[in-house]
Amino acid sequence: MSKSGITVNDLLKFSFISDPQVSPDGNWVVFVKRTIHKQKDYQSSLYVMNIQTRELIPFTQGDNRDTSPRWSPDGKTILFTSNRSGTNQIWKISFHGGEAQQVTFFKNGASQPVWSPDGRSILCTTSLKENQSIEETESDAKASKEQEKEPEPYITTRLKYKANGQGLLEEKFSQLVFIDLETGEKTQLTEGSYHHNNAAFSPDGKRVAFSANRSEDPDFTMISDIYELDLNSKILTKLTNSEGMYTAPNYSHDGKKLSILGHNMEYKGATLTRVWTLDLHSKELICLTGDWDTEVNDVAINDLATGAGSPGAVWTANDDGLYVLASERGNTHLYHIGLDQRITTVAGGKRQIYAFGLDQHRRQAVIGVSDPQIPCDLYHVSLDSRKETRLTEANQHWLLDKQVSLPDEINFTARDGLSLQGWLMKPVDFEEGKKYPLIVEIHGGPHMMYSNSFMHEFQVFAEKGYGVLFMNPRGSHGYGQEFVDAVRGDYGGKDYEDIMDAVDYVVEKFNWVDHERLGVTGGSYGGFMTNWIVGHTHRFKAAATQRSISNWFSFYGVSDIGYFFTEWELKTDKLDEPDKLWKHSPIRYVNEVETPLLIIHGEEDHRCPIEQGEQMYVALKHQHKPVKFVRFPESDHELSRSGKPKLRIDRLNEMAEWFEEYL
């Protein structure tokens, strides 16, 4: 009896593993395991594992969301963030057991816990309105919620007044708070109408580095500077020149330098992230990866939301180099970057390494891994021998009974001679000699990357009898600066041709692909491209556009990023060159659409607002074209990755039914 493939409802079975943190002595790792609770919502708990014996211990329990675990310097206590009190606050728990104790009680919650080197105090971040005191507590928030309030108008004078996942923004800003764990005394370190993040203690505990945009009007200046605050004198020093995006500062062990990630925005949002060191005495900023044509971040896409933020560039034990994640040709690897600018692969392979943690002596690492067969698991890596040992098998207990479709890498040449990479998956229960329909998947961003990682959605289509083609057209990360920049100002140009060239290649080379039964889908930029494709070719028999852009004119004003993203990506805006915006708008070509189009959109999407889908739907419906509109309540731009589980299942079922009807 053959095994069945992975189904839509199997989403409810996945465990999601993230944020591994190695204990200072290197013997234990704490991590976050997220599951879907009672098929309705997400729940996450902390687990600890002995790295040598692989003894696994559930560390926190309940229906809460416990995240961001951080070891104390002596390894005796773990800080973490939890919503168990009603809002996200910082908690601590003894590694030797006992009840968790709440550390913060801030009215607007707390996040990003950081231990001081002596373990006596911590840093965290809380959101505050101007003139709001950190002394206001959760109880104040609960009391104000219980009071019946009449509806009030929302009033703003800011350019950036809404954000995807947050809705209309209150005038609150992320501030750093210092907490003495022995006395409970709390000191607000930053203030003003600015967001302060990525805080790090100096080794002597006397200084704090962080990133912020403290320019005169942050809504108009897309920058991020690195600052250092002296905790005794309260003197704040700006360390970078307000000309780029710099984040994730980490102090060297001698306290003389910072490592940072960032760039000078030479190519706007398509600029490769580089690794830098900043000498705190001379203020000299040195780029260590200027000759490495690679994005120093994990930008691989999967739909299991495994990431937990980048630790940045982490110093070696003797400060002669840094450990970083970087994305290249469909893989994310862990690298060592020497101060001599030599680059060495620490952990490679055809996979996405989405997280890493190191012990204090830098002898070992624990990495989070996703590959075409493994949704997400942890591996131990000896940094001396580079030997790897698998630590977890989070989903093996049920995947053993499933047939997983493994992608085959394809490499082909675009019509203008550019080398391109993609992957082709066969249907589950594939039989030689038979013809199968093919679904083309297009990623968002566009400055992201399909990779050798696990995609539940692709497995669902393979189980239903489809081949799946996915590739990285120009504009994607993983192939250098020129490649990722090539889409800017040319949306729907050579990027469109790249996707069509991929389809031509597989139709010609793989005789099992039925060229009469082709489907296409994508979200965000992939939704834009799906809209563009159906207006420029009739070769697809069905299409599903998700959280898409259809009209750059309205996108400019309704998206939370439209006012700068439009200029970044099209190299113009509606005031300077309106004809260009119209030229690149898929809705301009709606009269040419013959392909049956399913439109999927979240009601609360502020990145690509639902009016983009509405325009496409009405224009097609008015012409009596085959179109269906599915609107998802309580859903933003992240519906397919972290939306409500039931709605994620509904979304996949809607697409599967649409392709079944027309393919």
Short mmCIF file of C-alpha atoms in Angstrom, two decimals, residues 442 490-497 499-500 520 525-538 540 545 548-550 552 570 580-590 592-593 597 616:
data_model
loop_
_atom_site.label_atom_id
_atom_site.label_comp_id
_atom_site.label_asym_id
_atom_site.label_seq_id
_atom_site.Cartn_x
_atom_site.Cartn_y
_atom_site.Cartn_z
CA ILE A 442 5.82 32.89 -7.96
CA ASP A 490 11.21 46.90 -15.11
CA TYR A 491 8.32 45.17 -13.30
CA GLY A 492 6.60 42.94 -15.85
CA GLY A 493 9.59 43.10 -18.21
CA LYS A 494 12.46 40.65 -18.06
CA ASP A 495 11.18 39.18 -14.78
CA TYR A 496 8.04 38.13 -16.67
CA GLU A 497 10.17 36.72 -19.48
CA ILE A 499 9.10 32.99 -15.66
CA MET A 500 7.88 32.29 -19.18
CA VAL A 520 -0.15 29.97 -12.07
CA TYR A 525 4.87 40.58 -5.82
CA GLY A 526 3.86 37.08 -6.96
CA GLY A 527 0.28 38.32 -7.02
CA PHE A 528 1.32 41.33 -9.09
CA MET A 529 3.08 38.97 -11.51
CA THR A 530 0.07 36.64 -11.67
CA ASN A 531 -2.13 39.63 -12.58
CA TRP A 532 0.47 40.69 -15.14
CA ILE A 533 0.74 37.22 -16.67
CA VAL A 534 -2.99 36.78 -17.30
CA GLY A 535 -3.02 40.18 -19.05
CA HIS A 536 -0.10 39.25 -21.31
CA THR A 537 -0.58 35.59 -22.27
CA HIS A 538 -3.44 33.11 -22.63
CA PHE A 540 -2.51 29.42 -18.55
CA THR A 545 -3.71 35.89 -7.48
CA SER A 548 -1.69 41.35 -5.07
CA ILE A 549 -0.90 44.71 -6.61
CA SER A 550 -3.09 45.61 -9.57
CA TRP A 552 0.34 51.32 -8.83
CA LEU A 570 9.53 51.55 -10.27
CA LYS A 580 5.09 54.81 -16.07
CA LEU A 581 2.95 53.81 -13.09
CA TRP A 582 0.06 53.10 -15.46
CA LYS A 583 2.32 51.19 -17.84
CA HIS A 584 3.36 48.82 -15.04
CA SER A 585 -0.17 48.39 -13.61
CA PRO A 586 -1.73 45.00 -14.44
CA ILE A 587 -5.21 46.50 -14.44
CA ARG A 588 -4.29 48.48 -17.55
CA TYR A 589 -4.29 45.17 -19.45
CA VAL A 590 -7.49 43.76 -17.96
CA GLU A 592 -6.76 41.11 -22.51
CA VAL A 593 -7.51 38.71 -19.65
CA LEU A 597 -8.83 34.21 -12.17
CA MET A 616 -9.23 43.63 -10.48
#
